[in-house]
Short mmCIF file of C-alpha atoms and ligand atoms in Angstrom, two decimals:
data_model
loop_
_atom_site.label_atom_id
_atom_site.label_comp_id
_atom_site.label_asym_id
_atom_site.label_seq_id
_atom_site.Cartn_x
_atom_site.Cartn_y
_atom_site.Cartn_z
CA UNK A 15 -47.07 -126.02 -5.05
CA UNK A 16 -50.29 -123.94 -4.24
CA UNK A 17 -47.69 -121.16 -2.22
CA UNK A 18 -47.77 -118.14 -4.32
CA UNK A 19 -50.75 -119.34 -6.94
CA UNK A 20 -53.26 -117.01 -7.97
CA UNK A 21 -56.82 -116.93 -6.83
CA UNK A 22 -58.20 -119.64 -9.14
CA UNK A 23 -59.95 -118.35 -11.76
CA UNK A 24 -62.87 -119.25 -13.86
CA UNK A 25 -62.99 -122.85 -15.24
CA UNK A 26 -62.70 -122.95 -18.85
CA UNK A 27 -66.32 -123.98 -20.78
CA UNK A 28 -64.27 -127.30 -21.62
CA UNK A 29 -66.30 -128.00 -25.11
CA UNK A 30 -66.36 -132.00 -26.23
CA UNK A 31 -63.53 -133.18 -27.95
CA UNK A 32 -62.18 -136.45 -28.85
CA UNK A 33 -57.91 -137.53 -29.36
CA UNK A 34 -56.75 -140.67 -29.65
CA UNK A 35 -53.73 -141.79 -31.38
CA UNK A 36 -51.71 -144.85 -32.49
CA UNK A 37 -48.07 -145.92 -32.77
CA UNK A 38 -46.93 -146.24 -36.19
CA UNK A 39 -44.60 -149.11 -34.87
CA UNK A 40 -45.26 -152.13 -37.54
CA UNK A 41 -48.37 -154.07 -38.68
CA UNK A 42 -51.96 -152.76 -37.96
CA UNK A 43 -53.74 -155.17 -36.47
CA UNK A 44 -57.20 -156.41 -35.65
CA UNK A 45 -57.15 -155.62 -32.36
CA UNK A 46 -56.23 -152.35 -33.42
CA UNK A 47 -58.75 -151.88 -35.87
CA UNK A 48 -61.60 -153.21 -33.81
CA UNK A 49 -60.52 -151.54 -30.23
CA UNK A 50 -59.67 -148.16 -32.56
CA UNK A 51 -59.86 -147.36 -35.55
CA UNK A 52 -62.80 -148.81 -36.92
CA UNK A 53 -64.51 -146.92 -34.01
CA UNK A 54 -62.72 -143.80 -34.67
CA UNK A 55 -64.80 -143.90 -38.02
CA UNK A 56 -68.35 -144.06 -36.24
CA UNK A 57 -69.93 -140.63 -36.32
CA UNK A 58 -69.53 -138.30 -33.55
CA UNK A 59 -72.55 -136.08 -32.36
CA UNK A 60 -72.90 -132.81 -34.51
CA UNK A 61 -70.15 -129.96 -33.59
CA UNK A 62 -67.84 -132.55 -31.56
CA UNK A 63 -64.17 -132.05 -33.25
CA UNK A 64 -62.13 -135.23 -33.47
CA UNK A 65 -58.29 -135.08 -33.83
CA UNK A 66 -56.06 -138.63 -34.85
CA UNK A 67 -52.33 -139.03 -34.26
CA UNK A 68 -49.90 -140.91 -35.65
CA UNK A 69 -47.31 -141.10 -32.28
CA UNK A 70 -44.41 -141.55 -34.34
CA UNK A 71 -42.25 -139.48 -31.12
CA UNK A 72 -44.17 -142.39 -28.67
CA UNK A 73 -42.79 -144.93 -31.38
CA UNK A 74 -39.19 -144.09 -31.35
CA UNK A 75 -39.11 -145.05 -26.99
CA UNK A 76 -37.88 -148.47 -28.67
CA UNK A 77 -35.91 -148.58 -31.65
CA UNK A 78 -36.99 -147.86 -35.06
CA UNK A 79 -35.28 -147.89 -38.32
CA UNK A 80 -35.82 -144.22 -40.12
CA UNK A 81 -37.08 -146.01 -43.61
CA UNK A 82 -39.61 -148.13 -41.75
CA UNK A 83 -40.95 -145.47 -39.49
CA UNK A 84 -41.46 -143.08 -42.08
CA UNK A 85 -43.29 -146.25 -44.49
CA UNK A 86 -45.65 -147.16 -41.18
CA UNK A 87 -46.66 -143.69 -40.08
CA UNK A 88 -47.95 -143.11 -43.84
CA UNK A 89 -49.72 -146.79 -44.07
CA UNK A 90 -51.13 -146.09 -40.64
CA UNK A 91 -52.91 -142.57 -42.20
CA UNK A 92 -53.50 -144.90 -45.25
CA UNK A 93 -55.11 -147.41 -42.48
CA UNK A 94 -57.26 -144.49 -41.03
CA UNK A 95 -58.84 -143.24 -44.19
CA UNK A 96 -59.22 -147.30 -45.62
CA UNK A 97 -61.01 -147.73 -42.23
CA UNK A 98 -63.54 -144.64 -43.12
CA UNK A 99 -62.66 -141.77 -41.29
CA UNK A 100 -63.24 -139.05 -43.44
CA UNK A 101 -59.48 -136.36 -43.32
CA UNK A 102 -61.75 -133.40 -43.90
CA UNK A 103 -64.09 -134.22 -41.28
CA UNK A 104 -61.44 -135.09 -38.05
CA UNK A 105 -57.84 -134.02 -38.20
CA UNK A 106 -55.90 -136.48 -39.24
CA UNK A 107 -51.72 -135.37 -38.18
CA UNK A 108 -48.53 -137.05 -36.34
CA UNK A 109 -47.46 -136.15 -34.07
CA UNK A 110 -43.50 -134.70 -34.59
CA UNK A 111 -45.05 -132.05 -36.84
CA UNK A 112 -46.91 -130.31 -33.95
CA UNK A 113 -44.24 -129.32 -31.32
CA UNK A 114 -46.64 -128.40 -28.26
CA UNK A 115 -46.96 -132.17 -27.61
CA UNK A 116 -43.33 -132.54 -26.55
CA UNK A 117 -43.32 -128.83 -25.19
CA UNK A 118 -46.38 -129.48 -22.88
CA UNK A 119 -44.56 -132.90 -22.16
CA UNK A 120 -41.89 -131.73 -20.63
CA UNK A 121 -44.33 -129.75 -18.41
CA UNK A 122 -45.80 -133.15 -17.63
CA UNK A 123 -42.66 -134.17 -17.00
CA UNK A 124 -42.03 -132.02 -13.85
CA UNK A 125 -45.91 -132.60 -13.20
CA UNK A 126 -45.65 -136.11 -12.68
CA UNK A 127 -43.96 -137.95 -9.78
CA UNK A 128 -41.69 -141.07 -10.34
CA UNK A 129 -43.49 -143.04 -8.27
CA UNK A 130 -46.20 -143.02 -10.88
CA UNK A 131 -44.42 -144.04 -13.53
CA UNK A 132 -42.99 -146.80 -11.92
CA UNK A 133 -46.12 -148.49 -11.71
CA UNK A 134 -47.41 -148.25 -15.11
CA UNK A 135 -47.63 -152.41 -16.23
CA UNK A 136 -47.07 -151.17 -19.83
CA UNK A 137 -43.30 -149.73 -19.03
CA UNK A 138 -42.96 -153.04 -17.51
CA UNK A 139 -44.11 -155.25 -19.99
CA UNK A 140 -41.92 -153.19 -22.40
CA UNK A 141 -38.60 -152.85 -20.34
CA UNK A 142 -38.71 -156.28 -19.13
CA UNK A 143 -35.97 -157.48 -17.21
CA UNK A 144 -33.69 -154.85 -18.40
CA UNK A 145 -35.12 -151.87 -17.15
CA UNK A 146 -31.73 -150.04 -16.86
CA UNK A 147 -31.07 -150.46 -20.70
CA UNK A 148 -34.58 -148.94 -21.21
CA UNK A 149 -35.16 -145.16 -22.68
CA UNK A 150 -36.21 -142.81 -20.76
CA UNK A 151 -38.29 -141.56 -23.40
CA UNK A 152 -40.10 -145.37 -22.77
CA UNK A 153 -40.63 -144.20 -18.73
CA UNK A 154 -41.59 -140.95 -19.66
CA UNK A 155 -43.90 -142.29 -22.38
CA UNK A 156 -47.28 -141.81 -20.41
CA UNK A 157 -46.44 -138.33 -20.12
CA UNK A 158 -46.36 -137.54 -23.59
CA UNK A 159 -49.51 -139.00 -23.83
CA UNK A 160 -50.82 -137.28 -21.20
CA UNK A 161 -49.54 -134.01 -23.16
CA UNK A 162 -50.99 -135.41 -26.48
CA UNK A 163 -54.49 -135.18 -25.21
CA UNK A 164 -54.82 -132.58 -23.23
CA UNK A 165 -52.76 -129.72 -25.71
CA UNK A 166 -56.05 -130.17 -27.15
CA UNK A 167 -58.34 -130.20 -23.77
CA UNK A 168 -59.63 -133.53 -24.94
CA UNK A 169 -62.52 -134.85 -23.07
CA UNK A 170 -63.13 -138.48 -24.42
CA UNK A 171 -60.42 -140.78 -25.44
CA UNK A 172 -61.57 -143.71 -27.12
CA UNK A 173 -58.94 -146.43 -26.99
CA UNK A 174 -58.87 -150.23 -25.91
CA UNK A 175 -58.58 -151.34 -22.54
CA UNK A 176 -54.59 -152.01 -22.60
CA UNK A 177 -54.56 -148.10 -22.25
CA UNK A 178 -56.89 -147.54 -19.56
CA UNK A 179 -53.84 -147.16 -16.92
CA UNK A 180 -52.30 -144.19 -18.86
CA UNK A 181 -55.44 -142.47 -19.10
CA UNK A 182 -56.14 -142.68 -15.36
CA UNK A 183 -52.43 -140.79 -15.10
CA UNK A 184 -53.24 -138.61 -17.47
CA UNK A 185 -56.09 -137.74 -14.96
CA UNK A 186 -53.98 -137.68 -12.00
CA UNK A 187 -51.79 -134.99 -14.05
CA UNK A 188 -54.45 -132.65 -14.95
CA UNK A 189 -55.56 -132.74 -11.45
CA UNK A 190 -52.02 -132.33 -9.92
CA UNK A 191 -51.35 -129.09 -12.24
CA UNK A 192 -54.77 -127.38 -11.95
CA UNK A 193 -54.11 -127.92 -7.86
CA UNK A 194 -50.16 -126.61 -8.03
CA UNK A 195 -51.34 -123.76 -9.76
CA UNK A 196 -54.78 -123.17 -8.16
CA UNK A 197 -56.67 -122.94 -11.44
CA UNK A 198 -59.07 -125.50 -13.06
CA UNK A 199 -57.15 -125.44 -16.62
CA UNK A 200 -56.60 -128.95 -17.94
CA UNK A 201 -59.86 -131.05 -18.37
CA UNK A 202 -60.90 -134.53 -16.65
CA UNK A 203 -60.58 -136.77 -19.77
CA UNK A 204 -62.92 -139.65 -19.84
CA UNK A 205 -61.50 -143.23 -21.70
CA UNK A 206 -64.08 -144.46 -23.88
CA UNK A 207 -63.74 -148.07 -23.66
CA UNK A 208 -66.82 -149.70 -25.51
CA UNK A 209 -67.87 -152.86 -27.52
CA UNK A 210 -66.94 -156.39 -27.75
CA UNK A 211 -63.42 -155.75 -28.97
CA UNK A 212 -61.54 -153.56 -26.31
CA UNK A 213 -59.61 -156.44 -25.54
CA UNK A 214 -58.51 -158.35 -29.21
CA UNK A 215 -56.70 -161.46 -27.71
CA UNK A 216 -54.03 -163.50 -29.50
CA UNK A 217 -55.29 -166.26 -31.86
CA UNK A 218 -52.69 -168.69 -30.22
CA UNK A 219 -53.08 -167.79 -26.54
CA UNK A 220 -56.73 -166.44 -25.09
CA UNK A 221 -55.04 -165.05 -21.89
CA UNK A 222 -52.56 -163.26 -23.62
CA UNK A 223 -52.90 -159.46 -26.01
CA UNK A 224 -53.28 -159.88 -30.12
CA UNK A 225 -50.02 -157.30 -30.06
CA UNK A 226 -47.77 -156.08 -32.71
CA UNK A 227 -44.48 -157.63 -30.35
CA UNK A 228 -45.87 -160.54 -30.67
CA UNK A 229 -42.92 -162.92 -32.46
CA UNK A 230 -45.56 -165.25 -33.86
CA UNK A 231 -47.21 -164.02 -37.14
CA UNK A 232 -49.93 -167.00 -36.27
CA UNK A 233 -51.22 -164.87 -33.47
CA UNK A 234 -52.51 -161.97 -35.00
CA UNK A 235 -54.60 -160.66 -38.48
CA UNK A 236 -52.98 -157.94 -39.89
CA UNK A 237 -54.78 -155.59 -41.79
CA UNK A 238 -52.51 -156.02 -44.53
CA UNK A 239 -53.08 -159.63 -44.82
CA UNK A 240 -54.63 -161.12 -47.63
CA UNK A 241 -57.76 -163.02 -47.67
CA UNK A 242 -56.02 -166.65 -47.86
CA UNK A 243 -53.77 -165.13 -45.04
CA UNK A 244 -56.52 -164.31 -42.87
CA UNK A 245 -58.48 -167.20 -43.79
CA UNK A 246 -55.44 -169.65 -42.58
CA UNK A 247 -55.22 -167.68 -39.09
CA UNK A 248 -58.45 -168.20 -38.53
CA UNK A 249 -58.77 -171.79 -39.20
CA UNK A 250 -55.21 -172.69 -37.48
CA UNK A 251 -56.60 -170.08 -34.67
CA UNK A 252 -56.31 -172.20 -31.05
CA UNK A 253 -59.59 -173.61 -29.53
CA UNK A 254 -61.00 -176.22 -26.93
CA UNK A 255 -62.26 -179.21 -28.29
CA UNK A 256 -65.91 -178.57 -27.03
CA UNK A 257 -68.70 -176.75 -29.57
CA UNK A 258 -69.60 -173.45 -28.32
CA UNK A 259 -72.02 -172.95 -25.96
CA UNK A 260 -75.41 -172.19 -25.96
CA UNK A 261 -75.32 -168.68 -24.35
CA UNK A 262 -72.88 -165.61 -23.52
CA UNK A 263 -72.43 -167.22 -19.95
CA UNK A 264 -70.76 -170.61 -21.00
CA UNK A 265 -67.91 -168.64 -22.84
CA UNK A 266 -66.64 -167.33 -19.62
CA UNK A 267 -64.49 -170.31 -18.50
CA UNK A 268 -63.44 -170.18 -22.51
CA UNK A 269 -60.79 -167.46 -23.49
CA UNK A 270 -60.31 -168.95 -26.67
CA UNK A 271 -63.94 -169.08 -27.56
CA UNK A 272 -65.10 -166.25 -26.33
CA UNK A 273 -61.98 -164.24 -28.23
CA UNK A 274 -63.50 -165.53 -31.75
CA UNK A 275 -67.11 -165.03 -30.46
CA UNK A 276 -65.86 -161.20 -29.70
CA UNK A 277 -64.02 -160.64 -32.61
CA UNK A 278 -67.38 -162.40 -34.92
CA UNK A 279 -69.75 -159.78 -32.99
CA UNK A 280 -67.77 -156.96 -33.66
CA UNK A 281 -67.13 -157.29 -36.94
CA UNK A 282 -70.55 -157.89 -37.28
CA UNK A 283 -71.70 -154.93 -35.25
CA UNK A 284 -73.72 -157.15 -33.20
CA UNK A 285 -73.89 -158.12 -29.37
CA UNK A 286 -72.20 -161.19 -27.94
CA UNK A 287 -75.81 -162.62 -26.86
CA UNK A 288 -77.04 -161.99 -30.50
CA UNK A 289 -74.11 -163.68 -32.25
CA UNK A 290 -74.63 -166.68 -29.39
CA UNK A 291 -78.29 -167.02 -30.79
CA UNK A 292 -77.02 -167.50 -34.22
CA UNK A 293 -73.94 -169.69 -33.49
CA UNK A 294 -74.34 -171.13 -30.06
CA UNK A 295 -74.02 -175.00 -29.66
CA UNK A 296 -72.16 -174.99 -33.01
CA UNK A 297 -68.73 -176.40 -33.47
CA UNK A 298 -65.69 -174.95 -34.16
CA UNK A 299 -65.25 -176.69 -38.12
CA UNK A 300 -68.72 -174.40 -38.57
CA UNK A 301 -68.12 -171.52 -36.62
CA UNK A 302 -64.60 -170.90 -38.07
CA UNK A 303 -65.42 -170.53 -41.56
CA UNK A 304 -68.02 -168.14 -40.58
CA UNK A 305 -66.14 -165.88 -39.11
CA UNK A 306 -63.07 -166.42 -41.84
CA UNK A 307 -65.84 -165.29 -44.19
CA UNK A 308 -66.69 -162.32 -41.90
CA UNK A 309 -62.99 -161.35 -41.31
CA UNK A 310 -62.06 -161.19 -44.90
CA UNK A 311 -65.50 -159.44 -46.35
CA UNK A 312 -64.48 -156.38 -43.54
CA UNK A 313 -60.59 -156.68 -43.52
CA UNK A 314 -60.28 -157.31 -47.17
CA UNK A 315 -61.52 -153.98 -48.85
CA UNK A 316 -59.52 -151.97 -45.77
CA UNK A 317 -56.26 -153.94 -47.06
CA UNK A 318 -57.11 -153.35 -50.89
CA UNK A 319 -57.65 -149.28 -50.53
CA UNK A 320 -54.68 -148.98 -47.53
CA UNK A 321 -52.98 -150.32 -51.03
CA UNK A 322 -54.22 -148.21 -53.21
CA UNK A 323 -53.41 -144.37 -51.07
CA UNK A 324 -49.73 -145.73 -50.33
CA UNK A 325 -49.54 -145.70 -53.79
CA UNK A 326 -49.53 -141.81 -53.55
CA UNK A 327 -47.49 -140.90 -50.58
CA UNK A 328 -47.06 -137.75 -51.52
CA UNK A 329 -50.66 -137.18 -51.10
CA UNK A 330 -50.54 -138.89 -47.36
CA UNK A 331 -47.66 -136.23 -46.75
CA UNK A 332 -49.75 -133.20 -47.78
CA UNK A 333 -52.91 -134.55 -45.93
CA UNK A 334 -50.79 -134.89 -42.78
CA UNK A 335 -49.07 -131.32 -43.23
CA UNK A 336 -52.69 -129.89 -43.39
CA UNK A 337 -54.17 -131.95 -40.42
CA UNK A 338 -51.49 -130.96 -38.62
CA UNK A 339 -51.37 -127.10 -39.50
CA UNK A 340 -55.25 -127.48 -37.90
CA UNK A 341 -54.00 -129.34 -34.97
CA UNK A 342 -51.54 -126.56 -33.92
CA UNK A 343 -54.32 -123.76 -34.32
CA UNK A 344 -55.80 -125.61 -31.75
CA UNK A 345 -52.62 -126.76 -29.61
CA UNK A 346 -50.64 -123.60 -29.63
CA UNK A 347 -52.65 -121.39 -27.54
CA UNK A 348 -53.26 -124.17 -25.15
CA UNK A 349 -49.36 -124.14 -24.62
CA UNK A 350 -48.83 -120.60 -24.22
CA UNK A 351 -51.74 -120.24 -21.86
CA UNK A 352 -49.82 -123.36 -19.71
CA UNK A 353 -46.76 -121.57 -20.05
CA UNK A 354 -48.27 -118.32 -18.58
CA UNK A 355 -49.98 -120.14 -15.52
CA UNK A 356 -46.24 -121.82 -15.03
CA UNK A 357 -44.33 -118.82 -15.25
CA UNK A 358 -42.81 -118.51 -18.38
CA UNK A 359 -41.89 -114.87 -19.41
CA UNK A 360 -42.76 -114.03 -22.85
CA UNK A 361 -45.87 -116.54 -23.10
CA UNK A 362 -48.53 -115.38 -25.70
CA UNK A 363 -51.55 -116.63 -25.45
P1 TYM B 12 -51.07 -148.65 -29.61
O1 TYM B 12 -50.40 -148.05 -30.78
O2 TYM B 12 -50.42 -149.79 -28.92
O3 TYM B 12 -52.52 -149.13 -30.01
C1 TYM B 12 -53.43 -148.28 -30.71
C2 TYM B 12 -54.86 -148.52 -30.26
O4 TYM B 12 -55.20 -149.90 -30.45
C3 TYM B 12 -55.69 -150.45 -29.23
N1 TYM B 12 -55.29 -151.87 -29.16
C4 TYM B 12 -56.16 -152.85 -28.94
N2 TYM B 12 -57.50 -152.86 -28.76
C5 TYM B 12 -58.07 -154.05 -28.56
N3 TYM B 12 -57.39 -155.23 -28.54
C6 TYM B 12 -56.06 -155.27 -28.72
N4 TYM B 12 -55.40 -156.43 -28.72
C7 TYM B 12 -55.38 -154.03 -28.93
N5 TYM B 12 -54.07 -153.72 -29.14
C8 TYM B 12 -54.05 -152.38 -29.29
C9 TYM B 12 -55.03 -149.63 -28.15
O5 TYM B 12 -55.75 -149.69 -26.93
C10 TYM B 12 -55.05 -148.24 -28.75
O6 TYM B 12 -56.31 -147.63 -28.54
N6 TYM B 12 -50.16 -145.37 -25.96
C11 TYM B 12 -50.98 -145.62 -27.13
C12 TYM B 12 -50.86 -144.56 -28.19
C13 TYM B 12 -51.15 -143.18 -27.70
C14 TYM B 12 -52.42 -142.64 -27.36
C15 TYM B 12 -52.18 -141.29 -27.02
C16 TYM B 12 -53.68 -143.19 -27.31
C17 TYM B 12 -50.22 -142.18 -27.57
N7 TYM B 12 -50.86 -141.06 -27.17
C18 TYM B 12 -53.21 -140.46 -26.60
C19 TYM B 12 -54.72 -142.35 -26.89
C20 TYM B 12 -54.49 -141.01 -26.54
C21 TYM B 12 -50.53 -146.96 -27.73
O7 TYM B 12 -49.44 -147.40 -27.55
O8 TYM B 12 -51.45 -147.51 -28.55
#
């Protein structure tokens, strides 16, 4: 603990940065897109560095076959770019190629007390029942995250609100180490949780996550689907009988309604209360086909060019080889410097 730590010394000038990253575990879908990536893509203020990771070590805390975690960590860079974000501008890597995220993990590891994992809903949702036949790479999980964003000192996080709870431990471990050691090193990272899409609920169930686990097909939009696809979703998508409300207020009492109302705003890049002043009082057999339209003019071109660059993987290999080459320049003297505060002989900053 603090016995023994040197006299603190000068906080770092923690510069902006953004990390986020997402498992390459199966489909992309529209919760995905509209709670990440397509917000990943908006531009960040002049000088701010942005860094994108496919978490193919956080995928492989549940069982993945090699073939299809090697196809879905190149159509999830394929699902980056198709979404806009430029590779040149933000560096675009997964994560196994940069080794400081497991190294600095393992700090995290003897950071972090049990007692916090145990309470994170997301290793409970996950281990169900059978939490003895669980990893323990899946109850170590928010640890590597916690490593993934702050080998880079990350300061903003922007991710949907399923991840909020890791990124409050991923607080509570920065703050634990700098105190240990007696030295303001790791930055407070702040979760940037915005829009009318941080929560993408199924299309069959409003109360419950649009999730890749999901068994039924029905309840989510996968980027990959085709318009028809998409169309039929939306259409067989679960409602109340009632027309939609007037105004933002009425869809409270309405998970259902206010799901698609979410989803049409932020595809549209509008506010709830401006889509309600378009839509409001309409009925479902209207509404639906308007935002089937919207769903397939935005998803539809993503799909086409995702497509299109996985017909070149060896291209998506080099750009990830070179995003993460730019990722360690940044990551590797992070490490060492944690590595000298801990005590580690032969650490070169
Ligand atoms: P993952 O792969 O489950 O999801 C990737 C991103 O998509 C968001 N998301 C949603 N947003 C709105 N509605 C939904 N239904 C929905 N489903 C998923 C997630 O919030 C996330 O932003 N633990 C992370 C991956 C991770 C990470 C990180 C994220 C590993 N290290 C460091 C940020 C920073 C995860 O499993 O996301």
């Amino acid at each position: 603990m603090t016995e023994g730590a040197q006299t603190p010394r000068a906080a770092d000038g923690f510069t902006p940065r953004v990390f986020s990253g997402i498992q390459p575990s199966g489909n992309l879908h529209l919760g995905n897109y509209l709670g990440a990536l397509k917000r990943f893509a908006e531009p960040l203020d002049a000088g701010v560095e942005a860094l994108y990771c496919m978490v193919d070590l956080h995928a492989i805390t549940v069982w993945q076959e090699p073939d299809a975690l090697r196809h879905a960590t190149r159509e999830l860079a394929a699902g980056f770019i198709a979404s806009g974000l430029d590779p040149e501008r933000a560096i675009l890597f997964n994560q196994s190629q940069v080794a400081e995220h497991a190294q600095l993990a393992w700090i995290f590891n003897c950071v972090a007390r049990m007692g916090w994992m145990k309470r994170m809903t997301q290793f409970k949702d996950k281990a169900g029942k059978n939490a003895e036949q669980a990893s323990l790479g899946l109850f170590g999980y928010p640890a590597l995250m916690a490593a993934d964003i702050l080998v880079y000192h990350a300061t903003q996080v922007p991710v949907g609100e399923d991840q909020k709870q890791h990124l409050e431990l991923t607080r509570n471990i920065a703050a634990k180490f700098n105190h240990d050691y007696g030295i303001e090193f790791f930055p407070d990272t702040e979760p940037v949780i915005e829009g009318a899409a941080t929560r993408v609920m199924s299309l069959r169930d409003g109360e419950k996550k649009m999730s890749k686990s999901d068994p039924s097909d029905m309840s989510r939009i996968n980027l990959t689907d085709d318009a028809d696809t998409i169309a039929k979703k939306i259409r067989k998508a679960k409602t109340d009988p009632e027309p939609l409300p007037e105004t933002a207020e009425g869809l409270e009492t309405r998970p259902e309604a206010r799901n698609l109302v979410n989803i049409y705003a932020a595809l549209a890049d509008k506010s709830v209360e401006q889509v309600m002043a378009e839509a409001g009082g309409k009925p479902f057999s209207e509404f639906k086909p308007m935002l089937a339209d919207l769903a397939v003019e935005r998803i539809a071109p993503i799909s086409a060019e995702m497509g299109r660059l996985m017909e070149d993987p060896a291209e998506i290999d080099r750009l990830l080889a070179r995003g993460a080459e730019r990722a360690r320049a940044i990551a590797h003297p992070i490490l060492q410097r944690t590595y000298e505060i801990v005590g580690m002989v032969g650490a070169r900053p």
